[in-house]
PDB file of C-alpha atoms in Angstrom:
ATOM      1  CA  UNK M   1      75.596  84.300  96.464  1.00 80.00           C
ATOM      2  CA  UNK M   2      77.537  83.482  99.643  1.00 86.00           C
ATOM      3  CA  UNK M   3      80.705  83.389  97.597  1.00 88.00           C
ATOM      4  CA  UNK M   4      79.901  86.837  96.171  1.00 89.00           C
ATOM      5  CA  UNK M   5      79.286  88.203  99.679  1.00 90.00           C
ATOM      6  CA  UNK M   6      82.525  86.664 100.888  1.00 90.00           C
ATOM      7  CA  UNK M   7      84.423  88.248  97.997  1.00 90.00           C
ATOM      8  CA  UNK M   8      82.881  91.628  98.854  1.00 91.00           C
ATOM      9  CA  UNK M   9      83.890  91.274 102.499  1.00 91.00           C
ATOM     10  CA  UNK M  10      87.436  90.282 101.520  1.00 92.00           C
ATOM     11  CA  UNK M  11      87.642  93.262  99.152  1.00 93.00           C
ATOM     12  CA  UNK M  12      86.440  95.627 101.899  1.00 93.00           C
ATOM     13  CA  UNK M  13      89.009  94.218 104.332  1.00 92.00           C
ATOM     14  CA  UNK M  14      91.778  94.674 101.768  1.00 92.00           C
ATOM     15  CA  UNK M  15      90.732  98.291 101.236  1.00 90.00           C
ATOM     16  CA  UNK M  16      90.739  98.902 104.993  1.00 90.00           C
ATOM     17  CA  UNK M  17      94.203  97.366 105.283  1.00 88.00           C
ATOM     18  CA  UNK M  18      95.503  99.599 102.496  1.00 86.00           C
ATOM     19  CA  UNK M  19      94.032 102.645 104.235  1.00 86.00           C
ATOM     20  CA  UNK M  20      95.722 101.646 107.503  1.00 83.00           C
ATOM     21  CA  UNK M  21      99.029 101.189 105.716  1.00 84.00           C
ATOM     22  CA  UNK M  22      98.663 104.651 104.156  1.00 81.00           C
ATOM     23  CA  UNK M  23      97.813 106.182 107.531  1.00 83.00           C
ATOM     24  CA  UNK M  24     100.718 104.365 109.158  1.00 84.00           C
ATOM     25  CA  UNK M  25     103.080 105.833 106.573  1.00 83.00           C
ATOM     26  CA  UNK M  26     101.594 109.262 107.167  1.00 84.00           C
ATOM     27  CA  UNK M  27     102.069 108.908 110.927  1.00 84.00           C
ATOM     28  CA  UNK M  28     105.693 107.895 110.372  1.00 86.00           C
ATOM     29  CA  UNK M  29     106.225 110.888 108.081  1.00 87.00           C
ATOM     30  CA  UNK M  30     104.599 113.222 110.596  1.00 87.00           C
ATOM     31  CA  UNK M  31     106.756 111.850 113.417  1.00 88.00           C
ATOM     32  CA  UNK M  32     109.799 112.622 111.298  1.00 90.00           C
ATOM     33  CA  UNK M  33     108.528 116.147 110.682  1.00 90.00           C
ATOM     34  CA  UNK M  34     107.873 116.647 114.400  1.00 90.00           C
ATOM     35  CA  UNK M  35     111.365 115.438 115.212  1.00 88.00           C
ATOM     36  CA  UNK M  36     112.859 117.813 112.652  1.00 90.00           C
ATOM     37  CA  UNK M  37     110.763 120.706 113.980  1.00 89.00           C
ATOM     38  CA  UNK M  38     111.883 119.969 117.523  1.00 86.00           C
ATOM     39  CA  UNK M  39     115.518 120.118 116.443  1.00 81.00           C
ATOM     40  CA  UNK M  40     114.919 123.373 114.571  1.00 85.00           C
ATOM     41  CA  UNK M  41     113.106 124.825 117.544  1.00 83.00           C
ATOM     42  CA  UNK M  42     115.913 123.828 119.874  1.00 76.00           C
ATOM     43  CA  UNK M  43     118.511 125.436 117.592  1.00 74.00           C
ATOM     44  CA  UNK M  44     116.481 128.629 117.312  1.00 79.00           C
ATOM     45  CA  UNK M  45     115.924 128.792 121.076  1.00 78.00           C
ATOM     46  CA  UNK M  46     119.634 128.346 121.674  1.00 71.00           C
ATOM     47  CA  UNK M  47     120.496 131.102 119.219  1.00 72.00           C
ATOM     48  CA  UNK M  48     117.910 133.414 120.739  1.00 76.00           C
ATOM     49  CA  UNK M  49     119.206 132.719 124.239  1.00 74.00           C
ATOM     50  CA  UNK M  50     122.802 133.417 123.230  1.00 68.00           C
ATOM     51  CA  UNK M  51     121.805 136.646 121.535  1.00 73.00           C
ATOM     52  CA  UNK M  52     119.688 137.726 124.479  1.00 77.00           C
ATOM     53  CA  UNK M  53     122.600 137.128 126.835  1.00 71.00           C
ATOM     54  CA  UNK M  54     124.835 139.114 124.515  1.00 72.00           C
ATOM     55  CA  UNK M  55     122.445 142.073 124.714  1.00 74.00           C
ATOM     56  CA  UNK M  56     122.163 141.855 128.495  1.00 79.00           C
ATOM     57  CA  UNK M  57     125.925 141.776 129.033  1.00 72.00           C
ATOM     58  CA  UNK M  58     127.830 144.656 130.592  1.00 73.00           C
ATOM     59  CA  UNK M  59     128.862 145.907 127.152  1.00 72.00           C
ATOM     60  CA  UNK M  60     126.180 144.992 124.627  1.00 64.00           C
ATOM     61  CA  UNK M  61     127.818 144.484 121.246  1.00 64.00           C
ATOM     62  CA  UNK M  62     124.625 145.052 119.319  1.00 59.00           C
ATOM     63  CA  UNK M  63     124.156 147.243 116.323  1.00 67.00           C
ATOM     64  CA  UNK M  64     120.888 148.019 114.523  1.00 62.00           C
ATOM     65  CA  UNK M  65     121.315 145.132 112.105  1.00 72.00           C
ATOM     66  CA  UNK M  66     122.095 142.801 114.978  1.00 71.00           C
ATOM     67  CA  UNK M  67     119.006 143.861 116.883  1.00 65.00           C
ATOM     68  CA  UNK M  68     116.848 143.389 113.798  1.00 69.00           C
ATOM     69  CA  UNK M  69     118.321 139.942 113.282  1.00 76.00           C
ATOM     70  CA  UNK M  70     117.619 139.080 116.905  1.00 70.00           C
ATOM     71  CA  UNK M  71     114.008 140.162 116.526  1.00 68.00           C
ATOM     72  CA  UNK M  72     113.662 138.005 113.418  1.00 74.00           C
ATOM     73  CA  UNK M  73     115.159 135.054 115.264  1.00 77.00           C
ATOM     74  CA  UNK M  74     112.713 135.510 118.122  1.00 74.00           C
ATOM     75  CA  UNK M  75     109.857 135.558 115.612  1.00 75.00           C
ATOM     76  CA  UNK M  76     111.208 132.418 113.960  1.00 82.00           C
ATOM     77  CA  UNK M  77     111.290 130.673 117.329  1.00 81.00           C
ATOM     78  CA  UNK M  78     107.652 131.562 117.885  1.00 77.00           C
ATOM     79  CA  UNK M  79     106.708 130.300 114.407  1.00 80.00           C
ATOM     80  CA  UNK M  80     108.563 127.035 114.954  1.00 87.00           C
ATOM     81  CA  UNK M  81     106.942 126.561 118.330  1.00 85.00           C
ATOM     82  CA  UNK M  82     103.514 127.032 116.767  1.00 85.00           C
ATOM     83  CA  UNK M  83     104.319 124.628 113.917  1.00 89.00           C
ATOM     84  CA  UNK M  84     105.515 122.062 116.423  1.00 91.00           C
ATOM     85  CA  UNK M  85     102.314 122.314 118.433  1.00 90.00           C
ATOM     86  CA  UNK M  86     100.223 121.984 115.285  1.00 89.00           C
ATOM     87  CA  UNK M  87     102.152 118.910 114.143  1.00 89.00           C
ATOM     88  CA  UNK M  88     101.888 117.314 117.581  1.00 88.00           C
ATOM     89  CA  UNK M  89      98.140 117.894 117.606  1.00 88.00           C
ATOM     90  CA  UNK M  90      97.825 116.481 114.090  1.00 87.00           C
ATOM     91  CA  UNK M  91      99.905 113.472 115.063  1.00 87.00           C
ATOM     92  CA  UNK M  92      97.788 112.926 118.174  1.00 86.00           C
ATOM     93  CA  UNK M  93      94.612 113.068 116.104  1.00 85.00           C
ATOM     94  CA  UNK M  94      95.971 110.536 113.633  1.00 83.00           C
ATOM     95  CA  UNK M  95      97.199 108.258 116.416  1.00 83.00           C
ATOM     96  CA  UNK M  96      93.821 108.374 118.148  1.00 82.00           C
ATOM     97  CA  UNK M  97      92.133 107.384 114.876  1.00 75.00           C
ATOM     98  CA  UNK M  98      94.160 104.179 114.828  1.00 68.00           C
TER      99      UNK M  98
END
């Protein structure tokens, strides 16, 4: 009976190790996603800043299509910022579980 109990304990430990390995892989994947989102956010912020400066210049070179594109870029920046925050929170939750 002791041998049976020992086998059960070993099996449980193996299952826990597999779960930790899975979670570790998920954390690594999420860190990659966060890194990619940060780069995307930085690119979008740079584009938005350049476009904003273009509009504020002494002779704005904006047309209706350009303004619409700028608005869409600003919205994309906001979406990316929100996604980044969500991924960081998710990553923090997963890290705290470990």
